[in-house]
PDB file of C-alpha atoms in Angstrom:
ATOM      1  CA  MET G   1      -4.132  -9.644  39.214  1.00 49.00           C
ATOM      2  CA  SER G   2      -5.024  -5.909  41.030  1.00 47.00           C
ATOM      3  CA  VAL G   3      -7.667  -4.038  39.761  1.00 44.00           C
ATOM      4  CA  THR G   4      -5.284  -1.745  37.374  1.00 46.00           C
ATOM      5  CA  GLN G   5      -4.171  -4.704  35.711  1.00 45.00           C
ATOM      6  CA  GLN G   6      -7.621  -5.935  35.443  1.00 45.00           C
ATOM      7  CA  GLU G   7      -9.150  -2.800  33.774  1.00 49.00           C
ATOM      8  CA  ASN G   8      -6.134  -2.678  31.127  1.00 51.00           C
ATOM      9  CA  THR G   9      -6.814  -6.594  30.262  1.00 57.00           C
ATOM     10  CA  ASN G  10     -10.293  -4.931  29.402  1.00 63.00           C
ATOM     11  CA  ALA G  11      -9.409  -2.164  27.814  1.00 75.00           C
ATOM     12  CA  ALA G  12      -9.356  -1.867  24.108  1.00 83.00           C
ATOM     13  CA  VAL G  13      -6.329  -2.780  22.031  1.00 91.00           C
ATOM     14  CA  ARG G  14      -5.515   0.681  20.100  1.00 94.00           C
ATOM     15  CA  PHE G  15      -3.595  -0.471  17.001  1.00 94.00           C
ATOM     16  CA  LEU G  16      -3.305   2.952  15.524  1.00 95.00           C
ATOM     17  CA  GLU G  17      -4.126   6.222  17.331  1.00 96.00           C
ATOM     18  CA  GLY G  18      -5.094   9.239  16.463  1.00 96.00           C
ATOM     19  CA  GLU G  19      -6.977  12.616  18.242  1.00 97.00           C
ATOM     20  CA  ARG G  20     -10.350  11.330  18.231  1.00 97.00           C
ATOM     21  CA  VAL G  21     -10.643   7.444  16.608  1.00 97.00           C
ATOM     22  CA  PHE G  22      -8.338   4.381  17.064  1.00 97.00           C
ATOM     23  CA  LEU G  23      -8.285   1.473  14.792  1.00 97.00           C
ATOM     24  CA  ARG G  24      -8.615  -1.924  16.558  1.00 97.00           C
ATOM     25  CA  PRO G  25      -7.832  -5.410  15.270  1.00 95.00           C
ATOM     26  CA  ILE G  26     -11.417  -6.950  14.679  1.00 94.00           C
ATOM     27  CA  GLY G  27     -11.780 -10.835  16.289  1.00 92.00           C
ATOM     28  CA  THR G  28     -14.379 -13.482  16.021  1.00 93.00           C
ATOM     29  CA  GLU G  29     -15.806 -11.594  19.305  1.00 94.00           C
ATOM     30  CA  ASP G  30     -17.193  -9.059  16.824  1.00 93.00           C
ATOM     31  CA  THR G  31     -19.352 -11.316  14.851  1.00 92.00           C
ATOM     32  CA  GLU G  32     -22.377  -9.981  16.220  1.00 93.00           C
ATOM     33  CA  LEU G  33     -21.311  -6.479  15.745  1.00 91.00           C
ATOM     34  CA  TYR G  34     -20.032  -7.017  12.125  1.00 89.00           C
ATOM     35  CA  PHE G  35     -22.961  -8.833  11.015  1.00 89.00           C
ATOM     36  CA  ARG G  36     -25.660  -6.309  11.955  1.00 88.00           C
ATOM     37  CA  SER G  37     -23.480  -3.661  10.229  1.00 85.00           C
ATOM     38  CA  LEU G  38     -23.766  -5.565   6.864  1.00 83.00           C
ATOM     39  CA  PHE G  39     -27.493  -4.766   6.946  1.00 80.00           C
ATOM     40  CA  ASN G  40     -27.725  -1.010   7.437  1.00 76.00           C
ATOM     41  CA  LYS G  41     -29.651  -0.060   4.578  1.00 79.00           C
ATOM     42  CA  GLU G  42     -27.608   3.340   3.397  1.00 78.00           C
ATOM     43  CA  THR G  43     -24.376   1.275   4.190  1.00 76.00           C
ATOM     44  CA  ARG G  44     -25.258  -1.550   1.841  1.00 75.00           C
ATOM     45  CA  MET G  45     -25.828   1.178  -1.065  1.00 76.00           C
ATOM     46  CA  LEU G  46     -22.863   3.145  -0.423  1.00 77.00           C
ATOM     47  CA  THR G  47     -20.481   0.369  -0.228  1.00 78.00           C
ATOM     48  CA  GLY G  48     -22.531  -1.666  -3.162  1.00 78.00           C
ATOM     49  CA  THR G  49     -23.013  -4.746  -1.173  1.00 80.00           C
ATOM     50  CA  GLN G  50     -25.773  -6.853  -2.893  1.00 79.00           C
ATOM     51  CA  LYS G  51     -25.246 -10.404  -1.344  1.00 83.00           C
ATOM     52  CA  HIS G  52     -26.757 -11.128   2.267  1.00 83.00           C
ATOM     53  CA  PHE G  53     -24.488 -13.228   4.823  1.00 87.00           C
ATOM     54  CA  THR G  54     -24.959 -15.363   7.652  1.00 91.00           C
ATOM     55  CA  ARG G  55     -23.689 -14.858  10.880  1.00 92.00           C
ATOM     56  CA  GLU G  56     -21.495 -18.198  10.216  1.00 94.00           C
ATOM     57  CA  GLN G  57     -20.238 -16.466   7.324  1.00 92.00           C
ATOM     58  CA  ILE G  58     -19.382 -13.583   8.982  1.00 90.00           C
ATOM     59  CA  HIS G  59     -17.504 -15.478  12.028  1.00 94.00           C
ATOM     60  CA  GLN G  60     -15.470 -17.483   9.505  1.00 94.00           C
ATOM     61  CA  TYR G  61     -14.748 -13.971   7.274  1.00 91.00           C
ATOM     62  CA  ILE G  62     -13.307 -12.593  10.320  1.00 93.00           C
ATOM     63  CA  ALA G  63     -11.246 -15.738  11.144  1.00 93.00           C
ATOM     64  CA  ASN G  64      -9.985 -16.173   8.130  1.00 92.00           C
ATOM     65  CA  LYS G  65      -9.065 -12.174   7.950  1.00 89.00           C
ATOM     66  CA  GLY G  66      -6.506 -12.932  10.855  1.00 84.00           C
ATOM     67  CA  GLN G  67      -4.608 -15.323   8.549  1.00 88.00           C
ATOM     68  CA  ASP G  68      -4.411 -13.142   5.622  1.00 91.00           C
ATOM     69  CA  ALA G  69      -1.146 -11.135   4.960  1.00 91.00           C
ATOM     70  CA  SER G  70      -2.505  -9.438   2.075  1.00 95.00           C
ATOM     71  CA  SER G  71      -5.272  -7.611   3.901  1.00 95.00           C
ATOM     72  CA  VAL G  72      -5.535  -5.561   7.374  1.00 96.00           C
ATOM     73  CA  LEU G  73      -9.008  -5.127   8.446  1.00 96.00           C
ATOM     74  CA  LEU G  74      -9.185  -2.952  11.798  1.00 96.00           C
ATOM     75  CA  LEU G  75     -12.260  -1.665  13.663  1.00 96.00           C
ATOM     76  CA  ILE G  76     -12.760   1.948  13.961  1.00 97.00           C
ATOM     77  CA  CYS G  77     -13.797   3.293  17.448  1.00 97.00           C
ATOM     78  CA  LEU G  78     -14.255   6.572  19.323  1.00 96.00           C
ATOM     79  CA  CYS G  79     -11.107   7.439  21.760  1.00 96.00           C
ATOM     80  CA  GLU G  80     -13.544   8.695  24.572  1.00 95.00           C
ATOM     81  CA  ASN G  81     -15.417   5.072  25.109  1.00 95.00           C
ATOM     82  CA  ASP G  82     -14.278   2.476  22.390  1.00 95.00           C
ATOM     83  CA  GLN G  83     -17.689   2.455  20.775  1.00 94.00           C
ATOM     84  CA  VAL G  84     -17.003   0.884  17.460  1.00 95.00           C
ATOM     85  CA  ILE G  85     -18.452   3.104  14.708  1.00 95.00           C
ATOM     86  CA  GLY G  86     -17.019   1.336  11.484  1.00 94.00           C
ATOM     87  CA  ASP G  87     -14.033  -0.604   9.727  1.00 95.00           C
ATOM     88  CA  VAL G  88     -11.329   0.682   7.305  1.00 97.00           C
ATOM     89  CA  GLN G  89      -9.420  -2.045   5.486  1.00 96.00           C
ATOM     90  CA  ILE G  90      -6.154  -1.940   3.143  1.00 98.00           C
ATOM     91  CA  GLY G  91      -6.201  -5.171   1.080  1.00 96.00           C
ATOM     92  CA  ASP G  92      -4.641  -6.846  -2.273  1.00 97.00           C
ATOM     93  CA  ILE G  93      -1.411  -5.571  -0.845  1.00 97.00           C
ATOM     94  CA  ASP G  94       0.795  -6.242  -3.501  1.00 97.00           C
ATOM     95  CA  SER G  95       4.422  -6.352  -2.387  1.00 95.00           C
ATOM     96  CA  LYS G  96       6.055  -6.495  -5.931  1.00 97.00           C
ATOM     97  CA  ASN G  97       4.481  -3.394  -6.754  1.00 97.00           C
ATOM     98  CA  ARG G  98       4.149  -2.014  -3.374  1.00 98.00           C
ATOM     99  CA  SER G  99       0.258  -1.517  -4.300  1.00 98.00           C
ATOM    100  CA  ALA G 100      -3.354  -1.695  -2.321  1.00 98.00           C
ATOM    101  CA  PHE G 101      -6.671  -1.070  -1.887  1.00 98.00           C
ATOM    102  CA  ILE G 102      -8.433   0.858   0.549  1.00 98.00           C
ATOM    103  CA  ARG G 103     -11.526   1.066   2.049  1.00 96.00           C
ATOM    104  CA  ILE G 104     -13.957   2.452   4.716  1.00 95.00           C
ATOM    105  CA  SER G 105     -17.266   2.301   6.368  1.00 93.00           C
ATOM    106  CA  ILE G 106     -18.519   4.516   8.849  1.00 92.00           C
ATOM    107  CA  ASP G 107     -21.833   2.243   9.663  1.00 85.00           C
ATOM    108  CA  GLN G 108     -24.184   5.063  11.572  1.00 80.00           C
ATOM    109  CA  ASN G 109     -25.575   8.008  10.363  1.00 82.00           C
ATOM    110  CA  ALA G 110     -24.780   9.991  13.647  1.00 89.00           C
ATOM    111  CA  TYR G 111     -20.836   9.653  13.117  1.00 92.00           C
ATOM    112  CA  GLN G 112     -20.857  10.311   9.445  1.00 90.00           C
ATOM    113  CA  GLY G 113     -19.929  13.619   8.281  1.00 90.00           C
ATOM    114  CA  LYS G 114     -17.970  14.548  11.554  1.00 94.00           C
ATOM    115  CA  GLY G 115     -14.396  13.853  10.505  1.00 95.00           C
ATOM    116  CA  TYR G 116     -13.905  10.520  11.941  1.00 97.00           C
ATOM    117  CA  GLY G 117     -13.764   8.512   8.712  1.00 96.00           C
ATOM    118  CA  SER G 118     -11.060  11.100   7.422  1.00 97.00           C
ATOM    119  CA  GLU G 119      -8.823  10.627  10.632  1.00 98.00           C
ATOM    120  CA  ALA G 120      -9.398   6.814  10.051  1.00 98.00           C
ATOM    121  CA  LEU G 121      -8.839   7.137   6.537  1.00 98.00           C
ATOM    122  CA  LEU G 122      -5.015   9.214   7.593  1.00 98.00           C
ATOM    123  CA  LEU G 123      -4.303   6.447  10.255  1.00 98.00           C
ATOM    124  CA  MET G 124      -4.533   3.500   7.505  1.00 98.00           C
ATOM    125  CA  LEU G 125      -2.773   6.063   4.948  1.00 98.00           C
ATOM    126  CA  ASP G 126       0.092   6.229   7.293  1.00 98.00           C
ATOM    127  CA  TYR G 127       0.373   2.961   8.501  1.00 98.00           C
ATOM    128  CA  GLY G 128       0.121   2.037   4.457  1.00 98.00           C
ATOM    129  CA  PHE G 129       2.700   4.516   3.284  1.00 98.00           C
ATOM    130  CA  GLY G 130       4.631   4.714   6.659  1.00 97.00           C
ATOM    131  CA  ILE G 131       4.758   0.736   7.615  1.00 97.00           C
ATOM    132  CA  LEU G 132       3.947  -1.248   4.702  1.00 97.00           C
ATOM    133  CA  ASN G 133       5.921   0.869   2.297  1.00 97.00           C
ATOM    134  CA  LEU G 134       3.501   1.142   0.040  1.00 98.00           C
ATOM    135  CA  HIS G 135       3.840   3.384  -3.157  1.00 98.00           C
ATOM    136  CA  ARG G 136       0.351   3.475  -4.346  1.00 98.00           C
ATOM    137  CA  ILE G 137      -3.081   3.012  -2.514  1.00 98.00           C
ATOM    138  CA  GLU G 138      -6.430   3.193  -4.612  1.00 98.00           C
ATOM    139  CA  LEU G 139     -10.012   2.722  -4.123  1.00 98.00           C
ATOM    140  CA  ASN G 140     -13.291   2.762  -5.742  1.00 96.00           C
ATOM    141  CA  VAL G 141     -16.200   5.131  -4.992  1.00 96.00           C
ATOM    142  CA  PHE G 142     -19.701   5.414  -6.773  1.00 93.00           C
ATOM    143  CA  ALA G 143     -20.625   8.401  -8.494  1.00 95.00           C
ATOM    144  CA  PHE G 144     -23.355   9.218  -6.131  1.00 93.00           C
ATOM    145  CA  ASN G 145     -21.865   9.080  -3.045  1.00 92.00           C
ATOM    146  CA  GLU G 146     -20.653  12.663  -3.439  1.00 94.00           C
ATOM    147  CA  ARG G 147     -19.634  13.143   0.326  1.00 92.00           C
ATOM    148  CA  ALA G 148     -17.116  10.575  -0.039  1.00 94.00           C
ATOM    149  CA  ILE G 149     -16.024  11.841  -3.017  1.00 96.00           C
ATOM    150  CA  HIS G 150     -15.720  15.206  -1.625  1.00 95.00           C
ATOM    151  CA  THR G 151     -13.499  13.452   1.392  1.00 96.00           C
ATOM    152  CA  TYR G 152     -11.205  11.551  -0.958  1.00 97.00           C
ATOM    153  CA  GLU G 153     -10.035  14.711  -2.769  1.00 97.00           C
ATOM    154  CA  LYS G 154      -9.781  16.943   0.346  1.00 97.00           C
ATOM    155  CA  LEU G 155      -7.510  13.967   1.930  1.00 97.00           C
ATOM    156  CA  GLY G 156      -5.399  13.953  -1.587  1.00 98.00           C
ATOM    157  CA  PHE G 157      -6.841  11.337  -3.770  1.00 98.00           C
ATOM    158  CA  GLN G 158      -6.762  12.082  -7.364  1.00 98.00           C
ATOM    159  CA  ARG G 159      -9.411  10.706  -9.785  1.00 97.00           C
ATOM    160  CA  GLU G 160      -8.077   8.510 -12.275  1.00 97.00           C
ATOM    161  CA  GLY G 161     -10.741   6.911 -14.205  1.00 97.00           C
ATOM    162  CA  VAL G 162     -14.499   6.065 -14.559  1.00 97.00           C
ATOM    163  CA  GLN G 163     -15.825   2.712 -14.830  1.00 96.00           C
ATOM    164  CA  ARG G 164     -19.153   3.294 -16.521  1.00 97.00           C
ATOM    165  CA  GLN G 165     -22.049   1.438 -15.049  1.00 97.00           C
ATOM    166  CA  ALA G 166     -19.693  -0.585 -13.225  1.00 94.00           C
ATOM    167  CA  LEU G 167     -23.009  -1.132 -10.317  1.00 89.00           C
ATOM    168  CA  TYR G 168     -26.646  -2.358 -11.005  1.00 91.00           C
ATOM    169  CA  TYR G 169     -28.739  -1.060  -7.547  1.00 89.00           C
ATOM    170  CA  ASN G 170     -31.939  -0.284  -7.130  1.00 88.00           C
ATOM    171  CA  HIS G 171     -32.721  -0.694 -10.530  1.00 93.00           C
ATOM    172  CA  ALA G 172     -30.347   1.532 -11.984  1.00 92.00           C
ATOM    173  CA  TYR G 173     -26.482   1.017 -13.308  1.00 96.00           C
ATOM    174  CA  HIS G 174     -24.089   3.729 -11.583  1.00 94.00           C
ATOM    175  CA  ASP G 175     -20.455   4.418 -12.227  1.00 95.00           C
ATOM    176  CA  SER G 176     -17.512   3.767 -10.125  1.00 95.00           C
ATOM    177  CA  ILE G 177     -14.761   6.240 -10.026  1.00 97.00           C
ATOM    178  CA  LEU G 178     -11.387   5.178  -9.594  1.00 98.00           C
ATOM    179  CA  MET G 179      -8.722   7.079  -7.274  1.00 98.00           C
ATOM    180  CA  SER G 180      -5.504   6.723  -6.040  1.00 98.00           C
ATOM    181  CA  MET G 181      -2.675   8.248  -4.242  1.00 98.00           C
ATOM    182  CA  LEU G 182       1.283   7.886  -4.020  1.00 98.00           C
ATOM    183  CA  ALA G 183       3.207   7.726  -1.857  1.00 98.00           C
ATOM    184  CA  ASP G 184       5.224  11.271  -2.396  1.00 98.00           C
ATOM    185  CA  GLU G 185       1.622  12.653  -2.905  1.00 98.00           C
ATOM    186  CA  TYR G 186       1.001  11.617   0.705  1.00 98.00           C
ATOM    187  CA  ARG G 187       4.612  12.815   1.918  1.00 97.00           C
ATOM    188  CA  ALA G 188       4.174  16.573   0.454  1.00 97.00           C
ATOM    189  CA  LYS G 189       0.794  16.599   2.008  1.00 97.00           C
ATOM    190  CA  TYR G 190       0.784  15.239   5.363  1.00 96.00           C
ATOM    191  CA  LEU G 191       4.882  14.909   6.380  1.00 93.00           C
ATOM    192  CA  LYS G 192       5.813  18.788   6.300  1.00 78.00           C
TER     193      LYS G 192
END
């Protein structure tokens, strides 16, 4: 094998690629990375994660995701150096009603508020509407996560309702806001 072929073999797979980030499949070799990301205090709060996990549970979860036709879980990586900075998922894909949910997590403060999450979401929305032929993609965001709410609205998500006191975290109940985007809204905003 030549040096060029070896370099290409070691390079990260770029499933969906943007200007500054690309999305790649998660594999069991990412178990330690994904396990550690689940213990970031701020990420746990913003995602409402209340449970603890073992490495073995995470390894099995990742292995199962590879077989799950109703979900697409990808890692968010920087184009400049292949560094993983988070993950994004389209899940509960309902092919009859052509709907699904989307969720995202940027795990380190250093990469938040810089537009990486917006770019990753747009890559997944384009994939969801343009490849998976979804009609509706929804998300839930906790009311205290004002930065995320602002980002989702800027991207074109519409507020649909509030699930009152849906999360109990840090000795208090918090509302969850349901938002969605329809395929024609996405196309009108991004495919001009």
